[in-house]
CSV table of N, CA and C in Angstrom, one decimal:
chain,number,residue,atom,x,y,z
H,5,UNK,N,-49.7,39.8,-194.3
H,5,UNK,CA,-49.6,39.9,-192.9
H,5,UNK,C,-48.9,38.6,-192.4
H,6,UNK,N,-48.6,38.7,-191.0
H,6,UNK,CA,-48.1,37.6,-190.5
H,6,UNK,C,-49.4,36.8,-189.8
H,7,UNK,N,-48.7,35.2,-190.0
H,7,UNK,CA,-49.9,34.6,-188.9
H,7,UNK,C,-50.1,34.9,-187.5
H,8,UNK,N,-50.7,35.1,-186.4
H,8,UNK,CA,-50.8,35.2,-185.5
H,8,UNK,C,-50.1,34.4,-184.3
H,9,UNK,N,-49.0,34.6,-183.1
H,9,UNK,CA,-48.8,33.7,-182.5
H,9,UNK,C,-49.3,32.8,-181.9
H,10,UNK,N,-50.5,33.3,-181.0
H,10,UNK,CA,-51.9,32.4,-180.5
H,10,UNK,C,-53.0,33.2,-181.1
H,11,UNK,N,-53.7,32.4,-182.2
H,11,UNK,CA,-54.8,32.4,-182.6
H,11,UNK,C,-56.0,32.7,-181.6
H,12,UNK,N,-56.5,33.8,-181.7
H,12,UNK,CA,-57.8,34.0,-180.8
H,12,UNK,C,-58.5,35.1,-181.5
H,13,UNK,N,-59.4,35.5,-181.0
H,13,UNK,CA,-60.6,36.6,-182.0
H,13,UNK,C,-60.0,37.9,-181.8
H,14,UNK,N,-60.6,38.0,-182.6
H,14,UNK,CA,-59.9,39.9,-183.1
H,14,UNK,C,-60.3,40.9,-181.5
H,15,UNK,N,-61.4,40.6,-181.5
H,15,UNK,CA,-62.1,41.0,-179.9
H,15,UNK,C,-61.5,41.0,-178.7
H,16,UNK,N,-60.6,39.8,-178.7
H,16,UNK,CA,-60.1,39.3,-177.4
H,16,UNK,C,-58.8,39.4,-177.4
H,17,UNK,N,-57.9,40.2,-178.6
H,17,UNK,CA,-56.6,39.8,-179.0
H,17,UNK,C,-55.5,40.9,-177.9
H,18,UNK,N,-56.1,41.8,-178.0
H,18,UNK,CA,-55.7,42.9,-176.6
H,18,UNK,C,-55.6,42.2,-175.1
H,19,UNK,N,-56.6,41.9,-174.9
H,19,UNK,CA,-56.5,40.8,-173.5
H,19,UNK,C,-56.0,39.8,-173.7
H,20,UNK,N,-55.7,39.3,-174.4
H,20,UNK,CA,-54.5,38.2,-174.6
H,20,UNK,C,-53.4,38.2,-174.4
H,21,UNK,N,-53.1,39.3,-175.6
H,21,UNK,CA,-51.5,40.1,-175.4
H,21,UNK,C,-51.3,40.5,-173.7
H,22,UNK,N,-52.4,41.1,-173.1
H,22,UNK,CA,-52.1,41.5,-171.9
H,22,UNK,C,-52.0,40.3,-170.8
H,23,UNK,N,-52.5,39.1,-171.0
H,23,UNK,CA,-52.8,38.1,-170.1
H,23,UNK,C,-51.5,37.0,-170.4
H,24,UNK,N,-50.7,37.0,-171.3
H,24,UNK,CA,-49.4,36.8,-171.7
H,24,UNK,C,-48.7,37.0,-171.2
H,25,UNK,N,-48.8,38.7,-171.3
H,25,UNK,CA,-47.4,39.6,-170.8
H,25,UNK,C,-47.7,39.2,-169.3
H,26,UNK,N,-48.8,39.6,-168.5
H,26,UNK,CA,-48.6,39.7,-167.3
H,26,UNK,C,-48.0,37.9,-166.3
H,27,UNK,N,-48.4,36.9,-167.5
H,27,UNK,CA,-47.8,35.7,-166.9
H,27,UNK,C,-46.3,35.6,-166.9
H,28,UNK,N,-46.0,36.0,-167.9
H,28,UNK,CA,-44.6,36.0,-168.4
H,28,UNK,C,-43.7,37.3,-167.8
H,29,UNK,N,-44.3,38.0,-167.3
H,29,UNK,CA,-43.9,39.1,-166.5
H,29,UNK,C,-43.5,38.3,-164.7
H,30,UNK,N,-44.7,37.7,-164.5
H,30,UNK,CA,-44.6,37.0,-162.9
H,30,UNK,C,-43.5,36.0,-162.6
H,31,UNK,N,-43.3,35.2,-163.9
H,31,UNK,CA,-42.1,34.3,-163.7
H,31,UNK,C,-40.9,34.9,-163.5
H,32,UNK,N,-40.5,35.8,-163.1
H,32,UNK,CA,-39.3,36.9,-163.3
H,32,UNK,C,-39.3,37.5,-162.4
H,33,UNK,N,-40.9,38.5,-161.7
H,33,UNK,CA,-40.4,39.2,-161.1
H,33,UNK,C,-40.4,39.2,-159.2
H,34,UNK,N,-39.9,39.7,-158.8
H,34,UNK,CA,-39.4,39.8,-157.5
H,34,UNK,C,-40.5,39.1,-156.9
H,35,UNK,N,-40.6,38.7,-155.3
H,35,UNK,CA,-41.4,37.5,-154.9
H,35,UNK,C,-42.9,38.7,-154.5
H,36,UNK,N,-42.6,39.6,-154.4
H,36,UNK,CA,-43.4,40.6,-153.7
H,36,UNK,C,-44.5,41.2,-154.5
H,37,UNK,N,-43.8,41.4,-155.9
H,37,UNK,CA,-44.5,41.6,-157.0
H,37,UNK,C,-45.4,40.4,-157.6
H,38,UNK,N,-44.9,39.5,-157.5
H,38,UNK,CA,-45.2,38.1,-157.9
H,38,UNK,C,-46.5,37.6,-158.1
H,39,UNK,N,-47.0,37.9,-156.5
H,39,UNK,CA,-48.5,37.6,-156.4
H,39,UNK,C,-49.1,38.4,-157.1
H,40,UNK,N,-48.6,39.3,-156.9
H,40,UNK,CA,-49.7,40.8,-157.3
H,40,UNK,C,-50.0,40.8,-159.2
H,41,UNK,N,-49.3,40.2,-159.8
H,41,UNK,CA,-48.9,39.8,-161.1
H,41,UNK,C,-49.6,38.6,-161.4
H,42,UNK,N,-49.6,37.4,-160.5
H,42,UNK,CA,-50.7,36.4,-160.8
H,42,UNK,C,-52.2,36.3,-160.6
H,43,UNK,N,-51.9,37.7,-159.3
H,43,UNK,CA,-53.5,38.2,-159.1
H,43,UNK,C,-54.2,38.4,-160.4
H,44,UNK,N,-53.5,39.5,-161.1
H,44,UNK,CA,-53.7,40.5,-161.8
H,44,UNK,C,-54.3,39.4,-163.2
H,45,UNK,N,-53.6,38.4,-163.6
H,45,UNK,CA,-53.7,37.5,-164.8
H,45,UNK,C,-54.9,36.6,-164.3
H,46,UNK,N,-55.1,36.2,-163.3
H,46,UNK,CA,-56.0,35.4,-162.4
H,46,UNK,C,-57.6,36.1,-163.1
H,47,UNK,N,-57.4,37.3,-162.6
H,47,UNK,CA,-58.7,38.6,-162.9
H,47,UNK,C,-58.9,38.3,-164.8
H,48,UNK,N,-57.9,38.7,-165.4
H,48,UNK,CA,-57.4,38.9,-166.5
H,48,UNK,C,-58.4,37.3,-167.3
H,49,UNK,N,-57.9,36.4,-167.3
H,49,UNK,CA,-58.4,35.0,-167.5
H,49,UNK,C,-59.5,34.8,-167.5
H,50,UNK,N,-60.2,35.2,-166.2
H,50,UNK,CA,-61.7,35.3,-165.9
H,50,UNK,C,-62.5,36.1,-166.7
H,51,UNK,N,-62.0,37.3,-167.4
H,51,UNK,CA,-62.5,38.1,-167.9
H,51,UNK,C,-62.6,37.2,-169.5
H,52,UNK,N,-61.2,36.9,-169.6
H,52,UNK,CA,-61.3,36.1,-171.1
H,52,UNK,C,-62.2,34.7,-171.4
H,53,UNK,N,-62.6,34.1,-170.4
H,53,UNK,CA,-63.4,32.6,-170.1
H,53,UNK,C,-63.9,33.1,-169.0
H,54,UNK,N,-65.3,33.5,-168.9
H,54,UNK,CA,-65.7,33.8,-167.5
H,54,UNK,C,-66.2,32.3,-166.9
H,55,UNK,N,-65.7,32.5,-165.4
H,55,UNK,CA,-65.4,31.4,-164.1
H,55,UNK,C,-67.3,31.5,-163.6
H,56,UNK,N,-67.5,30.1,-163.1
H,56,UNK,CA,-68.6,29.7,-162.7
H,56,UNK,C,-68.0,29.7,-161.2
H,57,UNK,N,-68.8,30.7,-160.5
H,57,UNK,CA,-68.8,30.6,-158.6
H,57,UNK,C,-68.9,29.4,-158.2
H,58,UNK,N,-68.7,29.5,-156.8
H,58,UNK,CA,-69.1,27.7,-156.2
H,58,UNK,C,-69.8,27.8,-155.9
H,59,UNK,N,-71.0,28.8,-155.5
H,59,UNK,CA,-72.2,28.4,-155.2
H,59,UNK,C,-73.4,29.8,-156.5
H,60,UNK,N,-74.5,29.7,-155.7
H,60,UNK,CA,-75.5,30.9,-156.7
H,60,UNK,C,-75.0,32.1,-155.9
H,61,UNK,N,-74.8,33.0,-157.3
H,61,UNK,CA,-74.9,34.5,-156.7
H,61,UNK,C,-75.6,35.3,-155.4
H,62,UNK,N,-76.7,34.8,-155.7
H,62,UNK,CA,-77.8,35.2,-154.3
H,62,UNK,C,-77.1,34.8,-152.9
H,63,UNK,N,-76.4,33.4,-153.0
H,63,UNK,CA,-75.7,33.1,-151.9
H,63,UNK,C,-75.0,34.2,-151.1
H,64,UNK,N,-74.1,35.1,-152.1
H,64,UNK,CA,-73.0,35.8,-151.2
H,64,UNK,C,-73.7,37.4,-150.7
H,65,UNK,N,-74.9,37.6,-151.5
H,65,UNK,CA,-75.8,38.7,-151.8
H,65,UNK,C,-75.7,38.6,-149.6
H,66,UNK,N,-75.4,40.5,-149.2
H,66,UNK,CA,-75.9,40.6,-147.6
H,66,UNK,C,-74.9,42.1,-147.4
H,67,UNK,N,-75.0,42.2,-146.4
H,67,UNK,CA,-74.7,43.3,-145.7
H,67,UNK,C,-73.7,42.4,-144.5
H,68,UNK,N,-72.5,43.9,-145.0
H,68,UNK,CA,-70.7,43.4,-144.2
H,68,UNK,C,-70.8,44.5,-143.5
H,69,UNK,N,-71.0,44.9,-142.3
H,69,UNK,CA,-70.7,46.0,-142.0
H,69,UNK,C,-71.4,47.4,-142.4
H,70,UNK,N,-70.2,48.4,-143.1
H,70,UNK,CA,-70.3,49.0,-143.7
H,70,UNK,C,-70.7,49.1,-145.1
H,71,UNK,N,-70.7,47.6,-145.5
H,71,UNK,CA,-69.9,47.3,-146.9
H,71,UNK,C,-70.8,46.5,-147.4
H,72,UNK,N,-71.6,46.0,-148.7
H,72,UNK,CA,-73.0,45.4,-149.1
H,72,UNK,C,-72.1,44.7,-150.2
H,73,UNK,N,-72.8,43.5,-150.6
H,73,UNK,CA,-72.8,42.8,-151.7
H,73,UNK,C,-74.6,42.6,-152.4
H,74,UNK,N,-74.7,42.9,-153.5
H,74,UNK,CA,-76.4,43.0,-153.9
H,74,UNK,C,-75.9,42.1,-155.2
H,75,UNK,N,-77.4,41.3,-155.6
H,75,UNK,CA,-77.3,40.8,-156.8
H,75,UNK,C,-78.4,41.6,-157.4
H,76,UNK,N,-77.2,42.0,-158.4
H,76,UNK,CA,-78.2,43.4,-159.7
H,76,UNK,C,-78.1,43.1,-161.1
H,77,UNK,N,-79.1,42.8,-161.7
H,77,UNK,CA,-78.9,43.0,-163.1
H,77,UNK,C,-78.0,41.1,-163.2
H,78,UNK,N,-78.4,40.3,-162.4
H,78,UNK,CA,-77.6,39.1,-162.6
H,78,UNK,C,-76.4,38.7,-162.4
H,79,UNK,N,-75.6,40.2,-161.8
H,79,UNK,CA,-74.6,40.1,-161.3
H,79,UNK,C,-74.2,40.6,-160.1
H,80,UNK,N,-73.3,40.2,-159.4
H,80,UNK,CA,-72.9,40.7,-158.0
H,80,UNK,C,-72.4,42.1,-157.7
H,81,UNK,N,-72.3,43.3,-157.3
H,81,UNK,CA,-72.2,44.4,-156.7
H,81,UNK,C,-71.6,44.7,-155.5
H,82,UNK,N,-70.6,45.5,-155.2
H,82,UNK,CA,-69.9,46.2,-153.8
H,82,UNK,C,-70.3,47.3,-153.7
H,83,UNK,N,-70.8,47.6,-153.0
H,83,UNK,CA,-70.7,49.1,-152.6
H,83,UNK,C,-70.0,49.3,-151.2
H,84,UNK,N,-69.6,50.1,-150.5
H,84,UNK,CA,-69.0,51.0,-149.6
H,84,UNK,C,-70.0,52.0,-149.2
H,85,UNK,N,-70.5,52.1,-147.8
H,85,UNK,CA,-71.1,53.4,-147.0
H,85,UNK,C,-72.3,53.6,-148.2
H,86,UNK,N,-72.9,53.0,-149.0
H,86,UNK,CA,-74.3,53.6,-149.9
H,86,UNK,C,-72.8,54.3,-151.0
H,87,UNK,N,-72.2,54.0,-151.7
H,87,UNK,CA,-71.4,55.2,-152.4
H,87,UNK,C,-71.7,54.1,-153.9
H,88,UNK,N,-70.7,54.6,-154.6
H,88,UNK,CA,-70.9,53.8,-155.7
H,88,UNK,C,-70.9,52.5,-156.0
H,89,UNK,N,-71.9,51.6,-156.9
H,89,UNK,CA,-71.4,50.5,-156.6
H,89,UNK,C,-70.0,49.7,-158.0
H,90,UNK,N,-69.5,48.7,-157.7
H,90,UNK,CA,-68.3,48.0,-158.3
H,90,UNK,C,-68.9,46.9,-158.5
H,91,UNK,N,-69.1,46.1,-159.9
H,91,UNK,CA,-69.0,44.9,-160.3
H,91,UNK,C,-68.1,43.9,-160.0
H,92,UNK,N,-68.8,43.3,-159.5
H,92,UNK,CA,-67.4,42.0,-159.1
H,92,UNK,C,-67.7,40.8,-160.3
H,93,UNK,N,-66.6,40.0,-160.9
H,93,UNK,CA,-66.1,39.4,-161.4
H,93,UNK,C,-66.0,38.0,-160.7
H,94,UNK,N,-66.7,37.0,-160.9
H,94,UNK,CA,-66.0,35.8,-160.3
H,94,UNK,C,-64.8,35.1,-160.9
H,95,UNK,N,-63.7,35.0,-159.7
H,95,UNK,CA,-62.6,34.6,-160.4
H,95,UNK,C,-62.4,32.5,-159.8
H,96,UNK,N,-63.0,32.4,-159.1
H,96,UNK,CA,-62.9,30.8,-159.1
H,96,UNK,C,-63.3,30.7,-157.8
H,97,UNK,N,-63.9,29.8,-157.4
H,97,UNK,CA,-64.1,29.2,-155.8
H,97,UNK,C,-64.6,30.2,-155.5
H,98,UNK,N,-64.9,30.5,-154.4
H,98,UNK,CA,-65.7,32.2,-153.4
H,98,UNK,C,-64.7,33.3,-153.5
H,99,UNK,N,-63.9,33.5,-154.4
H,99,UNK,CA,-63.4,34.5,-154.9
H,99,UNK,C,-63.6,35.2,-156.2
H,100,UNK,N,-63.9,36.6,-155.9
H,100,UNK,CA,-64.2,37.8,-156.9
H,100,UNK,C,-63.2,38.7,-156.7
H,101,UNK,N,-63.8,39.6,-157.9
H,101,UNK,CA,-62.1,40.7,-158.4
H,101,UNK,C,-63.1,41.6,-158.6
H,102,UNK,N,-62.6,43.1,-158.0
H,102,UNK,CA,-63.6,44.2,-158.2
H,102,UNK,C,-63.7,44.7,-159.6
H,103,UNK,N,-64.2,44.5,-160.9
H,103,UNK,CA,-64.2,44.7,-162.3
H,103,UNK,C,-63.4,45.5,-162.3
H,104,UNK,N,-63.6,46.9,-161.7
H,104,UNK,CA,-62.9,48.1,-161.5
H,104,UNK,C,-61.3,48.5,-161.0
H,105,UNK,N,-61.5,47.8,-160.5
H,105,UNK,CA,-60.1,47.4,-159.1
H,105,UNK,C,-59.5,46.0,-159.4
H,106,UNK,N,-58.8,45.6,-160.4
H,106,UNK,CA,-59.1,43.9,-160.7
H,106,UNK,C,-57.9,43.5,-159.2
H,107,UNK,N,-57.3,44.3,-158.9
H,107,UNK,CA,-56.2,44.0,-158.1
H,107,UNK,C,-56.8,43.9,-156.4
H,108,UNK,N,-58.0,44.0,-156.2
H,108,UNK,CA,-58.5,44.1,-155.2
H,108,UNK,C,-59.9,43.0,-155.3
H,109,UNK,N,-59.3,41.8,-154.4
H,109,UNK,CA,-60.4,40.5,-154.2
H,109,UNK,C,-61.3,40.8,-153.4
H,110,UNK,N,-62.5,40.2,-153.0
H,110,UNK,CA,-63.2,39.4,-152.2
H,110,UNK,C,-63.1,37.9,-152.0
H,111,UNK,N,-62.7,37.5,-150.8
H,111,UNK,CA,-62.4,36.2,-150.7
H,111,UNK,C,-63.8,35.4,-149.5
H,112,UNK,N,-65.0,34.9,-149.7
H,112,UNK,CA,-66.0,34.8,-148.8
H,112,UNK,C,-65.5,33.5,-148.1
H,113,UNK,N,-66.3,33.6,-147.1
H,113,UNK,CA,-66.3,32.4,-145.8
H,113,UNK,C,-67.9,31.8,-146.3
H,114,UNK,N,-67.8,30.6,-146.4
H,114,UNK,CA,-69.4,29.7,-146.3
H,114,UNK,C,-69.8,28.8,-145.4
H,115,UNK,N,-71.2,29.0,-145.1
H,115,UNK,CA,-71.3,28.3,-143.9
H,115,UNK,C,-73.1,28.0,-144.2
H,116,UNK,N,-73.5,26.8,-144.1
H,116,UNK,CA,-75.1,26.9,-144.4
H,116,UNK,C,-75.5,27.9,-145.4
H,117,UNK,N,-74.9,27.3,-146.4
H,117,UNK,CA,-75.1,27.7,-147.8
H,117,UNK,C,-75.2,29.5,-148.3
H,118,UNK,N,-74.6,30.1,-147.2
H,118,UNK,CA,-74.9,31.5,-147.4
H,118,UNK,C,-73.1,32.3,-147.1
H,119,UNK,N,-72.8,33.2,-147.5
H,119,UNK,CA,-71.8,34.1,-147.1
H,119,UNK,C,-71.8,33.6,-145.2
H,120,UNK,N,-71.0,33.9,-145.0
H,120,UNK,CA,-70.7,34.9,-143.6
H,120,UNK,C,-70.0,35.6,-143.8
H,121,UNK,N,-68.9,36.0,-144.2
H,121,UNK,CA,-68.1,37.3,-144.0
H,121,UNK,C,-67.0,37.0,-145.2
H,122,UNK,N,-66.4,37.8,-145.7
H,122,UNK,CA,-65.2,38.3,-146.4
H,122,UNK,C,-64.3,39.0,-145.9
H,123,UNK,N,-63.3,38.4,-146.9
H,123,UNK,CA,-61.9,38.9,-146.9
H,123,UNK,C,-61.9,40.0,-148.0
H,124,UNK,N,-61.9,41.4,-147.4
H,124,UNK,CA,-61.0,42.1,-148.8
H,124,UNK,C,-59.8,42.0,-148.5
H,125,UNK,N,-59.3,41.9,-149.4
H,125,UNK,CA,-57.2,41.7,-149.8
H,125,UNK,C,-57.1,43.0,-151.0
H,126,UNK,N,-56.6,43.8,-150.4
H,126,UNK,CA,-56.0,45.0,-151.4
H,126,UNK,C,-54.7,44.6,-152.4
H,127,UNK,N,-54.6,45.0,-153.2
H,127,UNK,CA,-53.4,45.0,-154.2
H,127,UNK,C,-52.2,44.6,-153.5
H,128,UNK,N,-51.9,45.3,-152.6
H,128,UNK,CA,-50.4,45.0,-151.6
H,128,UNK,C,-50.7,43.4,-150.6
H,129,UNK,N,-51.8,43.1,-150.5
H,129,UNK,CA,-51.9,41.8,-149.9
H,129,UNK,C,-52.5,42.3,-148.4
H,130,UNK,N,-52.8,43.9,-148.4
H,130,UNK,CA,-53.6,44.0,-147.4
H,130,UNK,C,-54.4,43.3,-147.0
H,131,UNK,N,-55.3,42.7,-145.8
H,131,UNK,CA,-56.6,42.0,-145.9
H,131,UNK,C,-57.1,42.5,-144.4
H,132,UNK,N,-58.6,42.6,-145.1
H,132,UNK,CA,-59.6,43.2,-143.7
H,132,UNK,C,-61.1,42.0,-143.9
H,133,UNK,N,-61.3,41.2,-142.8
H,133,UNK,CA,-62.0,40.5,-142.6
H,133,UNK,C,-64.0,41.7,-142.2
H,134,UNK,N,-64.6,40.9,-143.3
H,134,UNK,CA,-65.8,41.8,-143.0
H,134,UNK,C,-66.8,40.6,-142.6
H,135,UNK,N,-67.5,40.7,-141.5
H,135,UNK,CA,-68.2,39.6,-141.2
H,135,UNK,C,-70.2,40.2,-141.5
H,136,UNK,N,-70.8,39.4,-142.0
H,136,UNK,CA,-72.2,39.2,-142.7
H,136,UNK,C,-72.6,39.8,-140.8
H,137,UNK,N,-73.2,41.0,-141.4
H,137,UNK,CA,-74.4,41.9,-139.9
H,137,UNK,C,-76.0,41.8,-140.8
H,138,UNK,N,-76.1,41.4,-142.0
H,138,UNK,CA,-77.5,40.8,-142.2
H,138,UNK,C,-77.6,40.3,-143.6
């Protein structure tokens, strides 16, 4: 066989290839795509070295509206209207990536050590501000 270009575990060698491509893909492509491409590697990375939040999970844990953040099983949760819930991913600072949705953040506001409200930012760079109702 051949040696490996970047040596990493057999486990992780898929996400690699893909966390490659998609950097090497962003340097190139159009400005619009761009972000959405370093989003995408941003998520990708975290997944490969998982990211330490800036504060404790419990912190962001509350109710947005419609919209809930719960700490389950040690890890943070979205749900929508009581519907299914989505693993979130800490990707650096008070930003998470829906595990499911990697292209769709949570971006939180902090204030006295707790959430107040979030940013979702959809894949296109949509963003809908959710402010903490408990």
């Amino acid at each position: 066989g051949f040696a490996p270009t970047v040596p990493t575990e057999v486990s992780k060698a898929l996400d690699v290839a893909h966390l490659r491509a998609l950097r090497k893909l962003a340097q190139t492509a159009p400005a619009p795509e761009t972000a959405q491409l370093e989003r995408l590697a941003t998520v990708m990375a975290a997944r490969l070295e998982p990211v330490t939040p800036a504060m404790p999970l419990a912190a962001y844990a509350g109710t947005f509206g419609e919209r809930s953040v719960n700490l389950e099983d040690g890890k943070l949760v979205y749900r929508r209207n009581g519907g299914i819930t989505t693993p979130l991913l800490p990707i650096g600072g008070n930003r998470f990536a829906m595990d499911q949705s990697p292209g769709t953040l949570l971006e939180f506001s902090i204030a006295d050590g707790r959430a107040t409200a979030f940013d979702l930012i959809q894949g296109n760079g949509a963003r809908s501000t959710n402010p903490r109702t408990q």
